[in-house]
């Protein structure tokens, strides 16, 4: 168990997390949209923020040299560790909470993330912390759900936001220091209770 949470909110989801068809479909779509925007290379080191069981990590790994997978759920991290030997890039796993402490490693070329931001209460603070972890000229590419009515989650896994207004999030990214911020459709998440559009936010850290 990590040093912040007394309970692992994702423990009830970890065992079958990778077996949910709608999740595999939207992660595929989000990974495709991220890859279209980031120009990956074997020299890159990326952070997968909120990596969970590694669904996004698996899809990005063939295109980069190293991924630093960050997550606070021990049960999800256990699932990711079981995949490490099969990944075609170097993997480092950090069970830390970036909403409470700075990234402790060297700056990375970019940060990718899917469906994590809505679990973070202070959006402005986490965007600044992500900014600080990226090299000058590096990028942030994260996907999350558009503003929804609260029906998206049926289990409490620490939801802090019912999605995001894209333009408000753009302004927060720019306030954190990012430039060349753009938003695009990333997926439509189809669940039994409805359909939920999701977006990609891509942004860059200035070179100087």
PDB file of C-alpha atoms in Angstrom:
ATOM      1  CA  UNK A   1       0.000   0.000   0.000  1.00  0.00           C
ATOM      2  CA  UNK A   2       1.341   3.434  -0.852  1.00  0.00           C
ATOM      3  CA  UNK A   3       2.048   5.975   1.841  1.00  0.00           C
ATOM      4  CA  UNK A   4      -0.975   8.165   1.081  1.00  0.00           C
ATOM      5  CA  UNK A   5      -4.004   5.900   0.748  1.00  0.00           C
ATOM      6  CA  UNK A   6      -5.320   3.709   3.540  1.00  0.00           C
ATOM      7  CA  UNK A   7      -7.348   1.723   1.006  1.00  0.00           C
ATOM      8  CA  UNK A   8      -6.674   0.858  -2.616  1.00  0.00           C
ATOM      9  CA  UNK A   9      -9.754   2.213  -4.391  1.00  0.00           C
ATOM     10  CA  UNK A  10      -8.920   0.302  -7.553  1.00  0.00           C
ATOM     11  CA  UNK A  11      -8.500  -3.098  -5.877  1.00  0.00           C
ATOM     12  CA  UNK A  12     -12.045  -4.116  -6.838  1.00  0.00           C
ATOM     13  CA  UNK A  13     -11.280  -3.385 -10.501  1.00  0.00           C
ATOM     14  CA  UNK A  14      -7.749  -4.714 -10.932  1.00  0.00           C
ATOM     15  CA  UNK A  15      -8.466  -8.401 -11.564  1.00  0.00           C
ATOM     16  CA  UNK A  16     -10.736  -7.869 -14.578  1.00  0.00           C
ATOM     17  CA  UNK A  17      -9.591  -4.398 -15.630  1.00  0.00           C
ATOM     18  CA  UNK A  18      -7.943  -5.630 -18.832  1.00  0.00           C
ATOM     19  CA  UNK A  19     -10.905  -7.832 -19.764  1.00  0.00           C
ATOM     20  CA  UNK A  20     -13.501  -5.109 -20.292  1.00  0.00           C
ATOM     21  CA  UNK A  21     -14.157  -4.749 -24.014  1.00  0.00           C
ATOM     22  CA  UNK A  22     -15.281  -1.109 -23.969  1.00  0.00           C
ATOM     23  CA  UNK A  23     -12.125  -0.152 -22.069  1.00  0.00           C
ATOM     24  CA  UNK A  24      -9.830  -1.928 -24.520  1.00  0.00           C
ATOM     25  CA  UNK A  25     -11.569  -0.162 -27.394  1.00  0.00           C
ATOM     26  CA  UNK A  26     -11.265   3.328 -25.973  1.00  0.00           C
ATOM     27  CA  UNK A  27      -7.665   2.851 -24.881  1.00  0.00           C
ATOM     28  CA  UNK A  28      -6.853   1.689 -28.414  1.00  0.00           C
ATOM     29  CA  UNK A  29      -8.494   4.818 -29.842  1.00  0.00           C
ATOM     30  CA  UNK A  30      -6.773   7.113 -27.338  1.00  0.00           C
ATOM     31  CA  UNK A  31      -3.376   5.513 -27.910  1.00  0.00           C
ATOM     32  CA  UNK A  32      -3.792   5.962 -31.655  1.00  0.00           C
ATOM     33  CA  UNK A  33      -4.636   9.642 -31.187  1.00  0.00           C
ATOM     34  CA  UNK A  34      -1.686  10.172 -28.844  1.00  0.00           C
ATOM     35  CA  UNK A  35       0.745   8.483 -31.231  1.00  0.00           C
ATOM     36  CA  UNK A  36      -0.488  10.633 -34.111  1.00  0.00           C
ATOM     37  CA  UNK A  37       0.464  13.749 -32.162  1.00  0.00           C
ATOM     38  CA  UNK A  38       3.747  12.960 -30.400  1.00  0.00           C
ATOM     39  CA  UNK A  39       6.191  11.726 -33.111  1.00  0.00           C
ATOM     40  CA  UNK A  40       7.614   8.933 -30.911  1.00  0.00           C
ATOM     41  CA  UNK A  41      11.169   7.647 -31.290  1.00  0.00           C
ATOM     42  CA  UNK A  42      13.360   4.932 -29.700  1.00  0.00           C
ATOM     43  CA  UNK A  43      15.359   7.647 -27.932  1.00  0.00           C
ATOM     44  CA  UNK A  44      12.345   8.921 -25.978  1.00  0.00           C
ATOM     45  CA  UNK A  45      11.666   8.465 -22.291  1.00  0.00           C
ATOM     46  CA  UNK A  46       8.039   9.044 -21.380  1.00  0.00           C
ATOM     47  CA  UNK A  47       5.971   9.069 -18.222  1.00  0.00           C
ATOM     48  CA  UNK A  48       2.670   7.210 -18.300  1.00  0.00           C
ATOM     49  CA  UNK A  49       0.793   9.140 -15.632  1.00  0.00           C
ATOM     50  CA  UNK A  50      -1.833   6.988 -13.940  1.00  0.00           C
ATOM     51  CA  UNK A  51      -0.557   3.918 -15.752  1.00  0.00           C
ATOM     52  CA  UNK A  52      -2.797   1.443 -13.936  1.00  0.00           C
ATOM     53  CA  UNK A  53      -2.402  -2.065 -15.353  1.00  0.00           C
ATOM     54  CA  UNK A  54      -0.418  -0.689 -18.278  1.00  0.00           C
ATOM     55  CA  UNK A  55      -2.989  -0.687 -21.067  1.00  0.00           C
ATOM     56  CA  UNK A  56      -1.594   2.549 -22.507  1.00  0.00           C
ATOM     57  CA  UNK A  57       1.985   1.584 -21.652  1.00  0.00           C
ATOM     58  CA  UNK A  58       1.629  -1.593 -23.736  1.00  0.00           C
ATOM     59  CA  UNK A  59       0.458   0.381 -26.752  1.00  0.00           C
ATOM     60  CA  UNK A  60       3.149   3.074 -26.542  1.00  0.00           C
ATOM     61  CA  UNK A  61       6.059   0.768 -25.614  1.00  0.00           C
ATOM     62  CA  UNK A  62       6.928  -0.398 -29.157  1.00  0.00           C
ATOM     63  CA  UNK A  63       7.696   3.178 -30.209  1.00  0.00           C
ATOM     64  CA  UNK A  64       9.890   4.541 -27.387  1.00  0.00           C
ATOM     65  CA  UNK A  65      12.985   3.626 -25.400  1.00  0.00           C
ATOM     66  CA  UNK A  66      11.671   3.848 -21.855  1.00  0.00           C
ATOM     67  CA  UNK A  67       8.413   4.392 -19.998  1.00  0.00           C
ATOM     68  CA  UNK A  68       8.191   5.504 -16.390  1.00  0.00           C
ATOM     69  CA  UNK A  69       4.840   4.183 -15.203  1.00  0.00           C
ATOM     70  CA  UNK A  70       3.373   6.141 -12.301  1.00  0.00           C
ATOM     71  CA  UNK A  71       0.373   4.969 -10.290  1.00  0.00           C
ATOM     72  CA  UNK A  72      -0.732   4.891  -6.664  1.00  0.00           C
ATOM     73  CA  UNK A  73      -2.787   1.665  -6.769  1.00  0.00           C
ATOM     74  CA  UNK A  74      -0.787  -1.353  -5.545  1.00  0.00           C
ATOM     75  CA  UNK A  75      -3.254  -3.788  -7.112  1.00  0.00           C
ATOM     76  CA  UNK A  76      -2.974  -2.123 -10.517  1.00  0.00           C
ATOM     77  CA  UNK A  77       0.817  -1.953 -10.282  1.00  0.00           C
ATOM     78  CA  UNK A  78       0.949  -5.688  -9.539  1.00  0.00           C
ATOM     79  CA  UNK A  79      -0.835  -6.333 -12.845  1.00  0.00           C
ATOM     80  CA  UNK A  80       1.597  -4.060 -14.658  1.00  0.00           C
ATOM     81  CA  UNK A  81       4.655  -5.740 -13.139  1.00  0.00           C
ATOM     82  CA  UNK A  82       3.434  -9.066 -14.518  1.00  0.00           C
ATOM     83  CA  UNK A  83       3.664  -7.606 -18.042  1.00  0.00           C
ATOM     84  CA  UNK A  84       7.129  -6.090 -17.711  1.00  0.00           C
ATOM     85  CA  UNK A  85       9.079  -8.954 -19.304  1.00  0.00           C
ATOM     86  CA  UNK A  86       6.944  -8.797 -22.443  1.00  0.00           C
ATOM     87  CA  UNK A  87       7.271  -5.059 -23.042  1.00  0.00           C
ATOM     88  CA  UNK A  88       9.568  -4.011 -25.917  1.00  0.00           C
ATOM     89  CA  UNK A  89      10.976  -1.026 -24.012  1.00  0.00           C
ATOM     90  CA  UNK A  90      12.561  -0.373 -20.654  1.00  0.00           C
ATOM     91  CA  UNK A  91      10.018   0.039 -17.842  1.00  0.00           C
ATOM     92  CA  UNK A  92      10.373   1.833 -14.530  1.00  0.00           C
ATOM     93  CA  UNK A  93       7.465   1.726 -12.080  1.00  0.00           C
ATOM     94  CA  UNK A  94       7.038   4.486  -9.515  1.00  0.00           C
ATOM     95  CA  UNK A  95       4.243   4.057  -6.943  1.00  0.00           C
ATOM     96  CA  UNK A  96       4.047   7.761  -6.095  1.00  0.00           C
ATOM     97  CA  UNK A  97       1.287  10.352  -5.933  1.00  0.00           C
ATOM     98  CA  UNK A  98       2.234  13.240  -8.206  1.00  0.00           C
ATOM     99  CA  UNK A  99      -0.630  15.267  -6.793  1.00  0.00           C
ATOM    100  CA  UNK A 100       1.270  15.358  -3.493  1.00  0.00           C
ATOM    101  CA  UNK A 101       4.947  15.257  -4.394  1.00  0.00           C
ATOM    102  CA  UNK A 102       7.149  16.268  -7.348  1.00  0.00           C
ATOM    103  CA  UNK A 103       8.444  13.762  -9.843  1.00  0.00           C
ATOM    104  CA  UNK A 104      11.758  12.556  -8.372  1.00  0.00           C
ATOM    105  CA  UNK A 105      13.552  11.517 -11.564  1.00  0.00           C
ATOM    106  CA  UNK A 106      15.256  13.263 -14.447  1.00  0.00           C
ATOM    107  CA  UNK A 107      13.038  15.282 -16.763  1.00  0.00           C
ATOM    108  CA  UNK A 108      11.399  13.245 -19.517  1.00  0.00           C
ATOM    109  CA  UNK A 109      10.651  13.888 -23.181  1.00  0.00           C
ATOM    110  CA  UNK A 110       6.922  13.772 -22.618  1.00  0.00           C
ATOM    111  CA  UNK A 111       4.003  12.595 -20.524  1.00  0.00           C
ATOM    112  CA  UNK A 112       1.090  10.503 -21.727  1.00  0.00           C
ATOM    113  CA  UNK A 113      -2.045   9.679 -19.765  1.00  0.00           C
ATOM    114  CA  UNK A 114      -5.525   8.263 -20.196  1.00  0.00           C
ATOM    115  CA  UNK A 115      -8.493   8.739 -17.888  1.00  0.00           C
ATOM    116  CA  UNK A 116      -6.454   9.840 -14.873  1.00  0.00           C
ATOM    117  CA  UNK A 117      -6.950  13.587 -14.633  1.00  0.00           C
ATOM    118  CA  UNK A 118     -10.545  13.348 -13.387  1.00  0.00           C
ATOM    119  CA  UNK A 119      -9.240  11.499 -10.318  1.00  0.00           C
ATOM    120  CA  UNK A 120      -7.063  14.483  -9.326  1.00  0.00           C
ATOM    121  CA  UNK A 121      -8.749  17.167  -7.242  1.00  0.00           C
ATOM    122  CA  UNK A 122      -6.437  20.112  -7.953  1.00  0.00           C
ATOM    123  CA  UNK A 123      -6.203  20.224 -11.743  1.00  0.00           C
ATOM    124  CA  UNK A 124      -4.131  23.404 -11.825  1.00  0.00           C
ATOM    125  CA  UNK A 125      -1.524  22.017  -9.430  1.00  0.00           C
ATOM    126  CA  UNK A 126      -1.120  18.683 -11.214  1.00  0.00           C
ATOM    127  CA  UNK A 127      -0.731  20.361 -14.604  1.00  0.00           C
ATOM    128  CA  UNK A 128       2.087  22.466 -13.168  1.00  0.00           C
ATOM    129  CA  UNK A 129       3.720  19.390 -11.649  1.00  0.00           C
ATOM    130  CA  UNK A 130       3.527  17.572 -14.984  1.00  0.00           C
ATOM    131  CA  UNK A 131       4.991  20.641 -16.683  1.00  0.00           C
ATOM    132  CA  UNK A 132       7.936  20.592 -14.280  1.00  0.00           C
ATOM    133  CA  UNK A 133       8.685  16.932 -15.088  1.00  0.00           C
ATOM    134  CA  UNK A 134       9.095  17.568 -18.843  1.00  0.00           C
ATOM    135  CA  UNK A 135      12.223  18.766 -20.627  1.00  0.00           C
ATOM    136  CA  UNK A 136      12.085  22.085 -22.525  1.00  0.00           C
ATOM    137  CA  UNK A 137      10.521  21.309 -25.887  1.00  0.00           C
ATOM    138  CA  UNK A 138       8.783  18.231 -24.497  1.00  0.00           C
ATOM    139  CA  UNK A 139       5.074  17.509 -24.530  1.00  0.00           C
ATOM    140  CA  UNK A 140       1.998  16.483 -22.584  1.00  0.00           C
ATOM    141  CA  UNK A 141      -0.602  14.272 -24.272  1.00  0.00           C
ATOM    142  CA  UNK A 142      -3.474  13.249 -22.066  1.00  0.00           C
ATOM    143  CA  UNK A 143      -6.940  11.917 -22.711  1.00  0.00           C
ATOM    144  CA  UNK A 144      -9.992  12.237 -20.512  1.00  0.00           C
ATOM    145  CA  UNK A 145     -13.750  12.402 -20.726  1.00  0.00           C
ATOM    146  CA  UNK A 146     -15.774  15.479 -21.606  1.00  0.00           C
ATOM    147  CA  UNK A 147     -18.110  16.967 -19.022  1.00  0.00           C
ATOM    148  CA  UNK A 148     -20.698  14.343 -18.085  1.00  0.00           C
ATOM    149  CA  UNK A 149     -23.661  14.029 -15.726  1.00  0.00           C
ATOM    150  CA  UNK A 150     -21.981  11.856 -13.104  1.00  0.00           C
ATOM    151  CA  UNK A 151     -23.223   8.563 -14.535  1.00  0.00           C
ATOM    152  CA  UNK A 152     -19.874   7.559 -16.070  1.00  0.00           C
ATOM    153  CA  UNK A 153     -18.582   5.861 -12.920  1.00  0.00           C
ATOM    154  CA  UNK A 154     -20.635   3.163 -11.213  1.00  0.00           C
ATOM    155  CA  UNK A 155     -17.960   2.388  -8.591  1.00  0.00           C
ATOM    156  CA  UNK A 156     -16.255   5.008  -6.426  1.00  0.00           C
ATOM    157  CA  UNK A 157     -12.606   4.968  -7.439  1.00  0.00           C
ATOM    158  CA  UNK A 158     -11.901   8.454  -6.161  1.00  0.00           C
ATOM    159  CA  UNK A 159     -13.693  10.568  -8.753  1.00  0.00           C
ATOM    160  CA  UNK A 160     -12.993  14.295  -8.351  1.00  0.00           C
ATOM    161  CA  UNK A 161     -14.470  15.655 -11.600  1.00  0.00           C
ATOM    162  CA  UNK A 162     -17.378  14.623 -13.807  1.00  0.00           C
ATOM    163  CA  UNK A 163     -15.242  15.159 -16.891  1.00  0.00           C
ATOM    164  CA  UNK A 164     -13.896  18.462 -18.179  1.00  0.00           C
ATOM    165  CA  UNK A 165     -14.878  21.413 -20.301  1.00  0.00           C
ATOM    166  CA  UNK A 166     -12.242  21.445 -23.022  1.00  0.00           C
ATOM    167  CA  UNK A 167     -11.754  25.200 -23.218  1.00  0.00           C
ATOM    168  CA  UNK A 168     -11.491  25.562 -19.455  1.00  0.00           C
ATOM    169  CA  UNK A 169      -8.849  22.842 -19.433  1.00  0.00           C
ATOM    170  CA  UNK A 170      -6.985  24.576 -22.248  1.00  0.00           C
ATOM    171  CA  UNK A 171      -6.802  27.734 -20.145  1.00  0.00           C
ATOM    172  CA  UNK A 172      -5.501  25.780 -17.149  1.00  0.00           C
ATOM    173  CA  UNK A 173      -2.800  24.152 -19.288  1.00  0.00           C
ATOM    174  CA  UNK A 174      -1.716  27.542 -20.606  1.00  0.00           C
ATOM    175  CA  UNK A 175      -1.694  28.955 -17.078  1.00  0.00           C
ATOM    176  CA  UNK A 176       0.650  26.115 -16.079  1.00  0.00           C
ATOM    177  CA  UNK A 177       3.081  27.301 -18.760  1.00  0.00           C
ATOM    178  CA  UNK A 178       2.232  25.064 -21.706  1.00  0.00           C
ATOM    179  CA  UNK A 179       2.114  26.440 -25.248  1.00  0.00           C
ATOM    180  CA  UNK A 180       0.716  25.199 -28.557  1.00  0.00           C
ATOM    181  CA  UNK A 181      -2.196  23.673 -26.679  1.00  0.00           C
ATOM    182  CA  UNK A 182      -4.670  21.855 -28.853  1.00  0.00           C
ATOM    183  CA  UNK A 183      -7.645  19.597 -28.210  1.00  0.00           C
ATOM    184  CA  UNK A 184      -9.122  16.911 -30.420  1.00  0.00           C
ATOM    185  CA  UNK A 185     -11.695  14.159 -30.262  1.00  0.00           C
ATOM    186  CA  UNK A 186     -10.065  10.961 -29.006  1.00  0.00           C
ATOM    187  CA  UNK A 187     -12.803   8.370 -28.508  1.00  0.00           C
ATOM    188  CA  UNK A 188     -16.418   7.720 -27.670  1.00  0.00           C
ATOM    189  CA  UNK A 189     -16.637   5.522 -24.592  1.00  0.00           C
ATOM    190  CA  UNK A 190     -19.672   3.263 -24.887  1.00  0.00           C
ATOM    191  CA  UNK A 191     -20.874   1.897 -21.556  1.00  0.00           C
ATOM    192  CA  UNK A 192     -24.186   0.224 -20.654  1.00  0.00           C
ATOM    193  CA  UNK A 193     -25.459   3.470 -19.145  1.00  0.00           C
ATOM    194  CA  UNK A 194     -24.574   5.726 -22.075  1.00  0.00           C
ATOM    195  CA  UNK A 195     -22.024   7.097 -24.500  1.00  0.00           C
ATOM    196  CA  UNK A 196     -19.317   9.503 -23.330  1.00  0.00           C
ATOM    197  CA  UNK A 197     -17.121  11.541 -25.706  1.00  0.00           C
ATOM    198  CA  UNK A 198     -13.467  11.860 -24.720  1.00  0.00           C
ATOM    199  CA  UNK A 199     -10.725  14.204 -25.876  1.00  0.00           C
ATOM    200  CA  UNK A 200      -6.981  14.486 -26.289  1.00  0.00           C
ATOM    201  CA  UNK A 201      -5.216  17.507 -24.845  1.00  0.00           C
ATOM    202  CA  UNK A 202      -1.815  17.994 -26.446  1.00  0.00           C
ATOM    203  CA  UNK A 203       0.509  20.737 -25.210  1.00  0.00           C
ATOM    204  CA  UNK A 204       4.197  21.596 -25.314  1.00  0.00           C
ATOM    205  CA  UNK A 205       6.702  23.022 -22.875  1.00  0.00           C
ATOM    206  CA  UNK A 206       8.567  25.993 -24.369  1.00  0.00           C
ATOM    207  CA  UNK A 207      12.138  25.306 -25.430  1.00  0.00           C
ATOM    208  CA  UNK A 208      13.401  28.304 -23.466  1.00  0.00           C
TER     209      UNK A 208
END
